[in-house]
Short mmCIF file of C-alpha atoms (C1' of nucleotides) in Angstrom, two decimals:
data_model
loop_
_atom_site.label_atom_id
_atom_site.label_comp_id
_atom_site.label_asym_id
_atom_site.label_seq_id
_atom_site.Cartn_x
_atom_site.Cartn_y
_atom_site.Cartn_z
CA MET A 95 4.58 -3.42 22.55
CA LEU A 96 1.77 -1.15 20.94
CA SER A 97 2.92 2.09 22.33
CA ALA A 98 6.21 3.85 22.36
CA ALA A 99 8.11 3.86 25.64
CA ASP A 100 8.13 7.64 25.43
CA GLY A 101 5.48 9.96 26.29
CA THR A 102 4.55 10.60 22.56
CA PRO A 103 0.76 10.22 22.17
CA GLN A 104 0.60 7.08 20.10
CA ALA A 105 -2.02 7.37 17.35
CA PRO A 106 -4.20 4.23 17.20
CA THR A 107 -3.21 1.59 14.99
CA ARG A 108 -5.80 1.18 11.98
CA VAL A 109 -6.59 -2.20 10.56
CA LEU A 110 -8.77 -3.02 7.62
CA VAL A 111 -10.27 -6.41 7.85
CA ILE A 112 -11.50 -7.98 4.67
CA ASP A 113 -13.80 -11.13 4.89
CA ASP A 114 -17.19 -12.24 3.60
CA GLU A 115 -17.84 -14.49 6.54
CA PRO A 116 -19.80 -12.33 9.26
CA GLN A 117 -18.85 -14.29 12.23
CA ILE A 118 -15.07 -14.07 11.27
CA VAL A 119 -15.38 -10.41 10.73
CA ARG A 120 -17.36 -10.18 14.03
CA ALA A 121 -14.86 -12.09 16.13
CA LEU A 122 -11.85 -10.11 14.69
CA VAL A 123 -13.48 -6.85 15.12
CA ILE A 124 -14.31 -7.42 18.86
CA ASN A 125 -10.76 -8.73 19.67
CA LEU A 126 -9.07 -5.91 17.66
CA LYS A 127 -11.04 -3.27 19.31
CA ALA A 128 -10.68 -4.65 22.64
CA ARG A 129 -6.96 -3.99 22.15
CA LYS A 130 -7.48 -0.34 21.03
CA TYR A 131 -7.25 -0.86 17.41
CA GLU A 132 -9.18 1.20 14.85
CA VAL A 133 -11.00 -1.32 12.61
CA ASP A 134 -12.53 -0.98 9.07
CA ALA A 135 -14.38 -3.95 7.67
CA ALA A 136 -15.15 -5.03 4.11
CA HIS A 137 -16.86 -7.92 3.03
CA ASP A 138 -15.66 -7.76 -0.64
CA GLY A 139 -12.57 -6.83 -2.90
CA ALA A 140 -13.99 -3.76 -4.43
CA THR A 141 -15.24 -2.38 -1.15
CA ALA A 142 -11.60 -3.39 0.31
CA LEU A 143 -9.91 -1.43 -2.29
CA ARG A 144 -12.03 1.64 -1.96
CA LEU A 145 -11.70 1.60 1.96
CA ALA A 146 -7.92 1.13 1.88
CA ALA A 147 -7.72 4.19 -0.28
CA ALA A 148 -9.90 6.22 1.58
CA ARG A 149 -8.74 5.21 5.16
CA HIS A 150 -5.06 4.37 4.63
CA PRO A 151 -5.00 1.39 7.28
CA ASP A 152 -1.58 0.65 9.18
CA VAL A 153 -2.35 -3.14 8.43
CA VAL A 154 -4.79 -5.18 6.23
CA VAL A 155 -6.17 -8.63 7.31
CA LEU A 156 -7.18 -10.23 3.91
CA ASP A 157 -9.43 -13.33 3.38
CA LEU A 158 -8.70 -15.02 0.19
CA GLY A 159 -12.08 -16.18 -0.52
CA LEU A 160 -13.94 -13.11 -1.47
CA PRO A 161 -17.32 -13.18 -3.42
CA ASP A 162 -16.54 -10.63 -6.13
CA MET A 163 -12.81 -11.20 -6.99
CA ASP A 164 -9.77 -13.26 -6.43
CA GLY A 165 -7.89 -12.40 -3.22
CA VAL A 166 -4.65 -12.34 -4.90
CA GLU A 167 -6.01 -9.39 -7.29
CA VAL A 168 -6.79 -7.56 -4.16
CA ILE A 169 -3.24 -7.86 -3.02
CA ARG A 170 -2.08 -6.77 -6.50
CA GLY A 171 -4.55 -3.86 -6.32
CA LEU A 172 -3.03 -2.82 -2.93
CA ARG A 173 0.74 -3.19 -3.96
CA GLY A 174 0.31 -0.91 -6.83
CA TRP A 175 0.22 1.96 -4.76
CA THR A 176 0.74 1.20 -1.20
CA ARG A 177 3.42 -0.93 0.82
CA VAL A 178 0.92 -1.50 3.83
CA PRO A 179 1.37 -4.79 5.51
CA ILE A 180 -1.04 -7.42 4.37
CA LEU A 181 -1.98 -10.42 6.52
CA VAL A 182 -3.57 -13.09 4.43
CA LEU A 183 -6.17 -15.57 6.01
CA SER A 184 -7.16 -18.67 4.17
CA ALA A 185 -9.04 -21.89 4.61
CA ARG A 186 -6.57 -23.33 1.82
CA HIS A 187 -3.48 -25.27 2.99
CA SER A 188 -2.15 -25.61 -0.33
CA SER A 189 1.26 -24.90 -0.67
CA ASP A 190 0.78 -23.35 -4.18
CA GLU A 191 -1.89 -20.85 -2.77
CA LYS A 192 0.56 -19.55 -0.29
CA VAL A 193 3.36 -19.09 -2.57
CA GLU A 194 1.21 -17.24 -4.79
CA ALA A 195 -0.33 -15.00 -2.33
CA LEU A 196 3.15 -14.23 -0.67
CA ASP A 197 4.84 -13.54 -4.06
CA ALA A 198 2.03 -11.18 -5.06
CA GLY A 199 3.06 -9.04 -2.13
CA ALA A 200 1.55 -10.46 0.87
CA ASP A 201 3.53 -10.25 4.05
CA ASP A 202 2.04 -13.27 6.33
CA TYR A 203 -0.34 -16.14 5.47
CA VAL A 204 -2.40 -17.85 8.16
CA THR A 205 -4.35 -20.80 7.60
CA LYS A 206 -7.93 -21.21 8.92
CA PRO A 207 -8.77 -22.44 11.60
CA PHE A 208 -6.49 -19.85 13.27
CA GLY A 209 -5.72 -19.24 16.97
CA MET A 210 -6.80 -15.68 17.65
CA ASP A 211 -3.69 -15.20 20.04
CA GLU A 212 -1.32 -16.25 17.20
CA LEU A 213 -3.07 -13.93 14.73
CA LEU A 214 -2.75 -11.14 17.00
CA ALA A 215 0.83 -11.78 17.55
CA ARG A 216 1.64 -12.03 13.71
CA LEU A 217 -0.36 -8.67 13.38
CA ARG A 218 1.89 -6.93 16.07
CA ALA A 219 4.95 -8.31 14.21
CA ALA A 220 3.56 -7.06 10.93
CA VAL A 221 2.84 -3.58 12.35
CA ARG A 222 6.13 -3.30 14.29
CA ARG A 223 8.49 -3.75 11.38
CA ALA A 224 6.47 -1.44 9.41
CA GLU A 225 6.62 1.23 11.79
CA PRO A 226 9.83 2.61 10.90
CA ALA A 227 9.57 2.04 7.24
CA GLY A 228 6.61 3.98 7.30
CA GLY A 229 8.34 6.93 9.07
CA GLY A 230 10.81 6.85 6.32
CA GLU A 231 13.71 6.02 8.51
CA GLY A 232 14.17 9.16 10.19
CA GLU A 233 13.06 12.47 11.28
CA VAL A 234 9.60 12.77 12.91
CA LEU A 235 10.12 16.59 13.14
CA VAL A 236 10.93 18.43 10.02
CA GLU A 237 11.78 22.02 10.42
CA THR A 238 11.83 24.99 8.09
CA ASP A 239 12.58 28.71 9.06
CA GLU A 240 9.14 29.51 9.11
CA PHE A 241 7.31 26.40 10.34
CA THR A 242 7.73 22.98 11.97
CA VAL A 243 5.94 19.81 10.83
CA ASP A 244 5.82 16.90 13.55
CA LEU A 245 4.83 13.73 11.43
CA ALA A 246 4.25 11.70 14.43
CA ALA A 247 1.84 13.95 16.23
CA LYS A 248 0.43 15.07 12.84
CA LYS A 249 0.80 18.71 13.88
CA VAL A 250 2.03 21.84 12.15
CA ASN A 251 3.47 24.63 14.06
CA ARG A 252 4.18 28.09 12.84
CA ALA A 253 5.08 31.15 14.77
CA GLY A 254 4.31 29.19 18.08
CA LYS A 255 0.78 28.48 17.02
CA ASP A 256 -0.69 25.18 15.61
CA VAL A 257 -1.76 25.58 12.29
CA ARG A 258 -5.25 23.99 11.62
CA LEU A 259 -5.00 21.92 8.36
CA THR A 260 -8.11 19.66 6.73
CA PRO A 261 -7.33 15.91 6.31
CA THR A 262 -6.58 16.12 2.84
CA GLU A 263 -4.28 19.24 3.27
CA TRP A 264 -2.29 17.17 6.00
CA HIS A 265 -2.23 14.25 3.51
CA LEU A 266 -0.70 16.08 0.93
CA LEU A 267 1.85 17.90 3.26
CA GLU A 268 2.78 14.27 4.60
CA VAL A 269 3.64 12.87 1.28
CA LEU A 270 5.57 16.10 0.35
CA VAL A 271 7.41 16.15 3.77
CA ARG A 272 8.51 12.51 3.56
CA ASN A 273 10.02 13.08 0.38
CA THR A 274 11.90 16.25 1.23
CA GLY A 275 14.09 17.41 -1.33
CA ARG A 276 12.99 15.11 -3.88
CA LEU A 277 10.52 15.77 -6.63
CA VAL A 278 6.93 13.76 -6.36
CA SER A 279 5.06 13.45 -9.61
CA GLN A 280 1.65 14.80 -9.73
CA LYS A 281 0.49 11.14 -10.44
CA GLN A 282 2.12 9.96 -7.36
CA LEU A 283 0.61 12.56 -5.29
CA LEU A 284 -2.96 12.11 -6.49
CA GLN A 285 -2.66 8.34 -5.84
CA GLU A 286 -1.17 8.61 -2.55
CA VAL A 287 -3.74 11.22 -1.22
CA TRP A 288 -6.80 10.48 -3.29
CA GLY A 289 -6.47 6.89 -4.00
CA PRO A 290 -5.04 4.48 -7.01
CA SER A 291 -7.93 5.44 -9.15
CA TYR A 292 -7.00 8.85 -9.35
CA GLY A 293 -4.03 10.43 -11.61
CA THR A 294 -5.13 12.84 -13.96
CA GLU A 295 -7.00 15.35 -11.62
CA THR A 296 -4.19 17.80 -11.38
CA ASN A 297 -6.56 20.67 -10.67
CA TYR A 298 -7.18 18.94 -7.04
CA LEU A 299 -3.49 19.50 -6.63
CA ARG A 300 -3.64 22.81 -7.74
CA VAL A 301 -6.25 23.98 -5.36
CA TYR A 302 -4.92 22.16 -2.57
CA MET A 303 -1.25 23.36 -2.88
CA ALA A 304 -2.41 26.88 -3.11
CA GLN A 305 -4.24 26.25 0.34
CA LEU A 306 -1.13 24.87 1.94
CA ARG A 307 0.91 27.59 0.73
CA ARG A 308 -1.59 30.16 2.03
CA LYS A 309 -1.33 28.35 5.38
CA LEU A 310 2.42 27.92 5.75
CA GLU A 311 4.27 30.07 3.26
CA ALA A 312 5.57 33.70 4.13
CA ASP A 313 4.62 35.06 0.90
CA PRO A 314 2.17 32.60 -0.88
CA SER A 315 2.63 33.87 -4.37
CA HIS A 316 6.33 33.22 -4.32
CA PRO A 317 6.55 29.92 -2.51
CA ARG A 318 10.06 29.01 -1.20
CA HIS A 319 9.14 25.65 0.39
CA PHE A 320 6.43 24.14 -2.06
CA VAL A 321 8.09 24.26 -5.28
CA THR A 322 6.33 23.65 -8.69
CA GLU A 323 8.06 21.79 -11.29
CA PRO A 324 5.89 22.73 -14.19
CA GLY A 325 4.71 19.58 -16.02
CA MET A 326 6.39 17.29 -13.63
CA GLY A 327 5.27 17.61 -10.19
CA TYR A 328 5.79 19.36 -6.70
CA ARG A 329 8.78 19.29 -4.32
CA PHE A 330 9.24 20.29 -0.91
CA GLU A 331 12.46 22.02 0.25
CA ARG A 332 13.50 22.83 3.74
CA MET B 208 6.80 1.26 -5.93
CA LEU B 209 8.65 1.81 -9.16
CA SER B 210 12.29 0.62 -8.61
CA ALA B 211 14.24 1.58 -11.59
CA ALA B 212 15.22 -1.26 -14.07
CA ASP B 213 18.56 -0.05 -14.38
CA GLY B 214 21.50 -2.29 -14.76
CA THR B 215 22.71 -2.00 -11.25
CA PRO B 216 24.51 -5.17 -10.46
CA GLN B 217 22.00 -6.70 -7.64
CA ALA B 218 24.32 -7.92 -4.71
CA PRO B 219 23.38 -11.38 -3.67
CA THR B 220 21.23 -11.87 -0.88
CA ARG B 221 22.96 -13.33 2.33
CA VAL B 222 20.98 -15.83 4.52
CA LEU B 223 21.98 -16.99 7.99
CA VAL B 224 20.54 -20.44 8.63
CA ILE B 225 20.67 -21.53 12.26
CA ASP B 226 19.82 -25.17 12.98
CA ASP B 227 21.47 -28.13 14.88
CA GLU B 228 19.79 -30.64 12.75
CA PRO B 229 22.32 -31.37 10.10
CA GLN B 230 19.73 -32.85 7.43
CA ILE B 231 17.84 -29.81 7.79
CA VAL B 232 20.78 -27.36 7.35
CA ARG B 233 21.65 -29.28 4.50
CA ALA B 234 18.43 -29.18 2.77
CA LEU B 235 18.21 -25.28 3.16
CA VAL B 236 21.56 -24.76 2.11
CA ILE B 237 21.22 -26.67 -1.13
CA ASN B 238 18.04 -25.09 -2.06
CA LEU B 239 19.12 -21.63 -1.25
CA LYS B 240 22.44 -21.70 -2.95
CA ALA B 241 20.77 -23.14 -5.89
CA ARG B 242 18.75 -19.90 -6.10
CA LYS B 243 21.64 -17.75 -5.74
CA TYR B 244 21.51 -17.02 -2.07
CA GLU B 245 24.86 -16.70 -0.32
CA VAL B 246 24.28 -18.86 2.87
CA ASP B 247 25.94 -19.00 6.19
CA ALA B 248 25.29 -21.71 8.86
CA ALA B 249 25.37 -21.95 12.40
CA HIS B 250 24.43 -25.16 14.69
CA ASP B 251 24.12 -23.09 17.91
CA GLY B 252 23.02 -19.89 19.38
CA ALA B 253 26.52 -18.60 20.31
CA THR B 254 27.89 -19.12 16.66
CA ALA B 255 24.70 -17.72 15.23
CA LEU B 256 25.17 -14.27 17.18
CA ARG B 257 28.93 -14.15 16.29
CA LEU B 258 28.22 -14.98 12.54
CA ALA B 259 25.33 -12.54 12.43
CA ALA B 260 27.48 -9.81 13.64
CA ALA B 261 30.35 -10.44 11.31
CA ARG B 262 28.42 -11.14 8.25
CA HIS B 263 25.37 -8.88 8.40
CA PRO B 264 22.97 -11.13 6.77
CA ASP B 265 19.68 -9.88 4.93
CA VAL B 266 17.57 -12.58 6.46
CA VAL B 267 17.74 -15.14 9.19
CA VAL B 268 16.30 -18.56 9.52
CA LEU B 269 16.37 -19.55 13.04
CA ASP B 270 15.29 -23.08 14.74
CA LEU B 271 14.13 -22.66 18.15
CA GLY B 272 15.40 -25.69 19.40
CA LEU B 273 19.15 -25.18 19.81
CA PRO B 274 21.39 -27.07 22.07
CA ASP B 275 23.26 -24.26 23.96
CA MET B 276 20.51 -21.71 24.54
CA ASP B 277 16.74 -20.85 23.94
CA GLY B 278 15.79 -19.70 20.60
CA VAL B 279 13.96 -16.81 21.98
CA GLU B 280 17.25 -15.54 23.45
CA VAL B 281 18.88 -15.52 20.27
CA ILE B 282 16.01 -13.42 18.78
CA ARG B 283 16.41 -11.01 21.50
CA GLY B 284 20.35 -11.20 21.09
CA LEU B 285 19.79 -10.18 17.41
CA ARG B 286 17.12 -7.41 17.94
CA GLY B 287 19.46 -5.85 20.41
CA TRP B 288 21.28 -4.21 17.39
CA THR B 289 19.87 -5.24 13.96
CA ARG B 290 16.26 -5.33 12.52
CA VAL B 291 17.35 -7.93 10.07
CA PRO B 292 14.13 -10.21 9.39
CA ILE B 293 14.18 -13.35 11.44
CA LEU B 294 12.10 -16.26 10.11
CA VAL B 295 11.64 -18.76 13.05
CA LEU B 296 11.27 -22.53 12.43
CA SER B 297 10.01 -24.81 15.01
CA ALA B 298 8.64 -28.34 15.78
CA ARG B 299 6.36 -26.78 18.50
CA HIS B 300 2.78 -25.89 17.36
CA SER B 301 1.86 -24.39 20.76
CA SER B 302 0.32 -20.95 20.20
CA ASP B 303 2.23 -19.66 23.28
CA GLU B 304 5.51 -20.72 21.51
CA LYS B 305 4.68 -18.67 18.31
CA VAL B 306 3.48 -15.58 20.27
CA GLU B 307 6.30 -15.45 22.42
CA ALA B 308 8.76 -15.62 19.60
CA LEU B 309 6.61 -13.26 17.51
CA ASP B 310 6.56 -10.66 20.30
CA ALA B 311 10.31 -11.13 20.97
CA GLY B 312 11.00 -9.75 17.43
CA ALA B 313 10.65 -12.65 15.13
CA ASP B 314 9.04 -11.95 11.73
CA ASP B 315 7.62 -15.20 10.81
CA TYR B 316 7.03 -18.55 12.44
CA VAL B 317 6.97 -21.82 10.35
CA THR B 318 6.18 -25.13 12.05
CA LYS B 319 8.07 -28.34 11.09
CA PRO B 320 7.57 -30.10 8.98
CA PHE B 321 7.38 -27.49 6.32
CA GLY B 322 7.16 -27.28 2.64
CA MET B 323 10.11 -25.98 1.02
CA ASP B 324 8.39 -23.96 -1.64
CA GLU B 325 6.39 -22.16 1.28
CA LEU B 326 9.28 -21.30 3.37
CA LEU B 327 11.25 -19.98 0.19
CA ALA B 328 8.12 -17.80 -0.44
CA ARG B 329 8.16 -16.72 3.05
CA LEU B 330 11.69 -15.77 2.85
CA ARG B 331 11.12 -13.77 -0.23
CA ALA B 332 8.26 -11.81 1.45
CA ALA B 333 10.56 -10.90 4.49
CA VAL B 334 13.63 -9.93 2.19
CA ARG B 335 11.47 -7.93 -0.18
CA ARG B 336 9.76 -5.67 2.46
CA ALA B 337 13.14 -5.20 4.04
CA GLU B 338 14.77 -4.22 0.98
CA PRO B 339 14.01 -0.31 0.93
CA ALA B 340 14.39 0.23 4.67
CA GLY B 341 17.57 -1.83 4.74
CA GLY B 342 19.84 0.19 2.81
CA GLY B 343 18.06 0.94 -0.48
CA GLU B 344 16.72 4.29 -1.53
CA GLY B 345 20.12 5.39 -1.98
CA GLU B 346 20.69 8.57 -3.86
CA VAL B 347 21.67 8.03 -7.45
CA LEU B 348 24.05 10.80 -8.02
CA VAL B 349 25.94 11.49 -11.33
CA GLU B 350 28.58 14.15 -10.72
CA THR B 351 30.64 16.20 -13.26
CA ASP B 352 33.22 18.84 -12.34
CA GLU B 353 30.57 21.41 -13.11
CA PHE B 354 27.42 19.92 -12.15
CA THR B 355 25.55 17.18 -10.31
CA VAL B 356 22.55 15.18 -11.45
CA ASP B 357 20.47 13.44 -8.79
CA LEU B 358 18.43 11.04 -10.78
CA ALA B 359 16.05 10.11 -7.66
CA ALA B 360 15.38 13.63 -6.75
CA LYS B 361 15.28 14.85 -10.23
CA LYS B 362 17.23 17.73 -9.52
CA VAL B 363 20.27 19.23 -11.08
CA ASN B 364 22.88 21.43 -9.13
CA ARG B 365 25.28 23.56 -10.26
CA ALA B 366 27.70 25.93 -8.61
CA GLY B 367 25.42 25.41 -5.39
CA LYS B 368 22.36 26.47 -7.10
CA ASP B 369 19.45 24.27 -8.55
CA VAL B 370 19.12 24.62 -12.22
CA ARG B 371 15.51 24.35 -13.41
CA LEU B 372 14.94 22.35 -16.31
CA THR B 373 11.60 21.71 -18.45
CA PRO B 374 10.16 18.16 -18.39
CA THR B 375 11.69 17.62 -21.91
CA GLU B 376 15.00 18.71 -20.97
CA TRP B 377 15.05 16.63 -17.88
CA HIS B 378 13.81 13.50 -19.86
CA LEU B 379 16.42 14.00 -22.54
CA LEU B 380 19.22 14.54 -19.76
CA GLU B 381 17.91 11.53 -17.73
CA VAL B 382 18.37 9.26 -20.73
CA LEU B 383 21.77 10.38 -21.63
CA VAL B 384 22.93 10.19 -18.01
CA ARG B 385 21.59 6.67 -17.67
CA ASN B 386 23.88 5.77 -20.51
CA THR B 387 26.92 7.79 -19.36
CA GLY B 388 29.89 7.20 -21.70
CA ARG B 389 27.71 5.23 -24.19
CA LEU B 390 26.76 6.68 -27.59
CA VAL B 391 22.93 7.10 -27.65
CA SER B 392 21.57 7.29 -31.14
CA GLN B 393 19.29 9.94 -32.19
CA LYS B 394 16.42 7.52 -33.00
CA GLN B 395 16.72 5.99 -29.58
CA LEU B 396 16.56 9.52 -27.76
CA LEU B 397 13.67 10.67 -29.93
CA GLN B 398 11.58 7.29 -29.18
CA GLU B 399 12.32 7.49 -25.28
CA VAL B 400 11.69 11.19 -24.85
CA TRP B 401 9.08 12.18 -27.61
CA GLY B 402 7.49 8.48 -28.02
CA PRO B 403 7.83 5.53 -30.25
CA SER B 404 6.09 7.25 -33.20
CA TYR B 405 9.08 9.74 -33.59
CA GLY B 406 12.35 8.81 -34.87
CA THR B 407 13.45 11.37 -37.62
CA GLU B 408 12.74 14.90 -36.15
CA THR B 409 16.33 15.32 -35.48
CA ASN B 410 15.68 19.23 -35.29
CA TYR B 411 13.89 18.52 -31.78
CA LEU B 412 17.25 17.27 -30.63
CA ARG B 413 19.27 19.97 -31.77
CA VAL B 414 16.98 22.33 -30.05
CA TYR B 415 16.94 20.74 -26.91
CA MET B 416 20.54 19.69 -26.85
CA ALA B 417 21.41 23.32 -27.15
CA GLN B 418 19.27 24.42 -24.24
CA LEU B 419 20.77 21.54 -22.16
CA ARG B 420 24.24 22.90 -23.15
CA ARG B 421 23.31 26.38 -22.21
CA LYS B 422 22.19 25.62 -18.86
CA LEU B 423 24.75 22.99 -17.92
CA GLU B 424 27.98 23.71 -19.89
CA ALA B 425 30.58 26.14 -18.88
CA ASP B 426 31.12 27.08 -22.65
CA PRO B 427 27.84 25.89 -24.46
CA SER B 428 29.72 26.31 -27.84
CA HIS B 429 32.06 24.07 -26.85
CA PRO B 430 30.64 21.19 -24.86
CA ARG B 431 32.70 18.91 -22.99
CA HIS B 432 29.96 16.72 -21.59
CA PHE B 433 27.16 16.45 -24.17
CA VAL B 434 29.14 15.47 -27.22
CA THR B 435 27.71 15.44 -30.58
CA GLU B 436 28.63 12.33 -32.72
CA PRO B 437 27.77 13.50 -36.31
CA GLY B 438 25.29 11.38 -38.08
CA MET B 439 24.89 9.16 -35.13
CA GLY B 440 23.83 10.51 -31.88
CA TYR B 441 25.11 12.02 -28.73
CA ARG B 442 26.91 10.93 -25.85
CA PHE B 443 27.11 12.23 -22.21
CA GLU B 444 30.53 12.08 -20.66
CA ARG B 445 31.47 12.83 -17.02
"C1'" DC C 67 -33.78 20.81 10.22
"C1'" DG C 68 -30.24 24.00 9.54
"C1'" DC C 69 -25.62 25.25 9.93
"C1'" DG C 70 -20.48 25.08 8.89
"C1'" DC C 71 -16.60 22.84 7.38
"C1'" DC C 72 -14.40 20.31 3.69
"C1'" DT C 73 -14.21 18.87 -0.87
"C1'" DT C 74 -15.11 19.04 -5.65
"C1'" DT C 75 -15.80 21.55 -9.98
"C1'" DG C 76 -15.63 25.35 -13.18
"C1'" DA C 77 -14.01 29.62 -15.48
"C1'" DC C 78 -10.59 32.96 -16.41
"C1'" DG C 79 -5.68 35.38 -17.04
"C1'" DC C 80 -1.10 34.57 -17.24
"C1'" DA C 81 3.30 32.57 -17.61
"C1'" DA C 82 5.90 28.90 -19.60
"C1'" DC C 83 6.90 25.32 -22.50
"C1'" DC C 84 7.06 23.09 -27.09
"C1'" DC C 85 7.06 23.21 -31.75
"C1'" DT C 86 8.26 25.61 -36.12
"C1'" DG C 87 10.94 27.70 -39.73
"C1'" DA C 88 14.90 30.38 -41.19
"C1'" DC C 89 19.59 31.35 -41.36
"C1'" DG C 90 24.75 30.76 -40.55
"C1'" DC C 91 28.49 27.71 -40.32
"C1'" DG C 92 31.78 23.83 -40.86
"C1'" DT C 93 32.67 19.48 -43.20
"C1'" DG C 94 32.95 16.20 -47.12
"C1'" DG C 95 31.87 14.72 -51.79
"C1'" DC C 96 31.75 15.61 -56.60
"C1'" DG D 252 35.80 25.44 -56.14
"C1'" DC D 253 31.08 24.38 -55.74
"C1'" DC D 254 27.27 22.12 -53.54
"C1'" DA D 255 24.80 18.97 -50.16
"C1'" DC D 256 24.24 17.86 -45.75
"C1'" DG D 257 23.98 17.97 -40.90
"C1'" DC D 258 24.54 20.61 -36.95
"C1'" DG D 259 23.94 24.84 -33.96
"C1'" DT D 260 21.44 29.24 -33.06
"C1'" DC D 261 17.54 32.19 -32.66
"C1'" DA D 262 13.06 34.13 -32.56
"C1'" DG D 263 7.99 33.90 -33.15
"C1'" DG D 264 3.34 31.79 -32.17
"C1'" DG D 265 0.26 28.08 -30.80
"C1'" DT D 266 -0.84 25.39 -26.85
"C1'" DT D 267 -0.64 23.63 -22.42
"C1'" DG D 268 -0.25 24.02 -17.70
"C1'" DC D 269 -0.52 26.49 -13.46
"C1'" DG D 270 -2.59 29.92 -9.91
"C1'" DT D 271 -6.52 31.99 -8.35
"C1'" DC D 272 -11.12 33.08 -7.17
"C1'" DA D 273 -15.83 31.66 -6.54
"C1'" DA D 274 -19.47 28.73 -6.02
"C1'" DA D 275 -21.78 24.57 -5.60
"C1'" DG D 276 -22.23 19.73 -3.44
"C1'" DG D 277 -21.62 16.51 0.68
"C1'" DC D 278 -21.22 15.20 5.03
"C1'" DG D 279 -21.42 15.44 9.87
"C1'" DC D 280 -22.97 17.72 14.11
"C1'" DG D 281 -25.69 20.32 16.91
#
DNA sequence: CGCGCCTTTGACGCAACCCTGACGCGTGGC
DNA sequence: GCCACGCGTCAGGGTTGCGTCAAAGGCGCG
C-alpha cells in the first residue's frame, strides 16, 4: 500500500533510523532500501535531531538506548516542532519504559528482538495514517489567479510554465500554503523550514520571501498573495 | 503544536471495546471509565460495526478472536468509511497475523496477556495523533454585528475587508476577546500585553483602546463593544 | 580543479510602530 | 462652585522592523 492507486508520481517515503548498534542499522537500511524507502541514519541523539531538521523524514525509527542522550529526550526534541510518526525500538520490556516513551509522543513501541516483517508493517501503518494529516486534510492543488501550487507533485505552475524553486524556497512556500489564510509567525516559519534551533534569524525570511515574491507575484513590490504582517509573521492569501 | 489552553470544555473521548471474553471487557471498561472515557462494548463483529456507525467512537479496541467473523474483516468494515484509530488485541503472537491486521488498516497491535498501563498508553497515543485530523483545528471565530475576529488565523474582518492591526493592537484585542463579556482589569491587560513588569502605565491602554475603537467600532466615540469600566478595566461585548 | 547554484551574511534606506507628553472633557468629592 | 482625577484624543520623535541589493561562503557536479 505504498503508492496511491492513481497515476500520481509518489515521492519516496523518507525514513530516519536512529540506533547506535551498527548491525541493526545495517539490517534496517538494507530492508528499507530494498522496499524503495529513502533512508537516513544517525547513531546518536544530537545527529538525529540535526538530521531530522535538515531532511524532514516522513517517519522516524528510534532506538531508546543512545550513547549521548536519553531516547525520551530525543522524542521530546522532535515533538517540540514536528508531528512526524516516531516508532520506538527498545530492548527494555518494562511497561514503565513503554508508557514513558508513548506519553512523550512516540507513536509505537517495539521490543527487541523484533521481527522485520512486523516492524515494516508497523512502519507502513504509521506512514499510512500520517499521510492525510501531513497533507493538511485537503487540497493538494492550491490555485490563485496567477499561479498554481501542487503540494503532492512539489511543483509550481505560472502562466503555463513550471517555476523553478530552490529547496528552501519550496519549503517556505509549502508551510505558507498549508496554512492558507492563516497568519504564520516568523518563529514558526523559521523552525519549520530551517530547524528547531532557529527562531530569531528573521533576515532569512526577508530574503526568501523576496525571492518567492519575485518568482510568483505579478508585482513583487506590492504583493497580493504573500502578505507581511509587521512584527508578527507572514500570511498566504489565495 | 501549541494548542491553546483556553477554557474549551473538552468532550470526553469515546472508546468502542470489541471482545467476546467478558472478563477482558469488564477489566477494560472499568479502567477506561475510571479515566473518564466514555465506553461502548460489543461482543461480536456485527454488533461492533453497528455500534461504530451509530456512536462514532474516537478510538476502537478490537480483539481479533470473535465468534461471528474474522477480526480482520471488522477492520476492513471500519476502514471502508472511517479513519478512527483501531487498536488490535490478540492472543496470537504470529508475525503474519500482526502484519495482516496492520496492513488491513489497524493502527496498533497488542498481544495478550497485556499490561493495562501499556494498553492505556498506546490508546492515548492513538487518540492524541488522531486529534487534530479528526475534527479539531476548528476556526475560532468570534462575531459581532460589525466585525469578525478569527483567533486562529489572527485576522479581523469588517464589512468584507480585512482590518490591519499592529502587533500590540492584536495582542490587546486577543486578550479582550478571549474574555468576552468578562471585565479585564487594567493591570491584567498591561501585564499580558506589555509584560509582567508593567501594571500602572494606564496611558498605554488609553492610546491603544482608542486605536482599536477607531478601527473596529462604528462610532468610536460611543463604543458598543469595547466598554470602559472606569477605574477598573475594560470589557469586550459581542 | 573549476564552475555554478544555493545559502548565508552584511549594509542601507524607508516606512511603520511604539512611546511620550500635552490638552480637553466629564465626573465625583470637598 | 472649585478642584482632583481618570479617560479620550492628538501629534511628534525615537526606534524597530522590513525590503532590497550585493557579495562572500559552501556544496555538489562535471
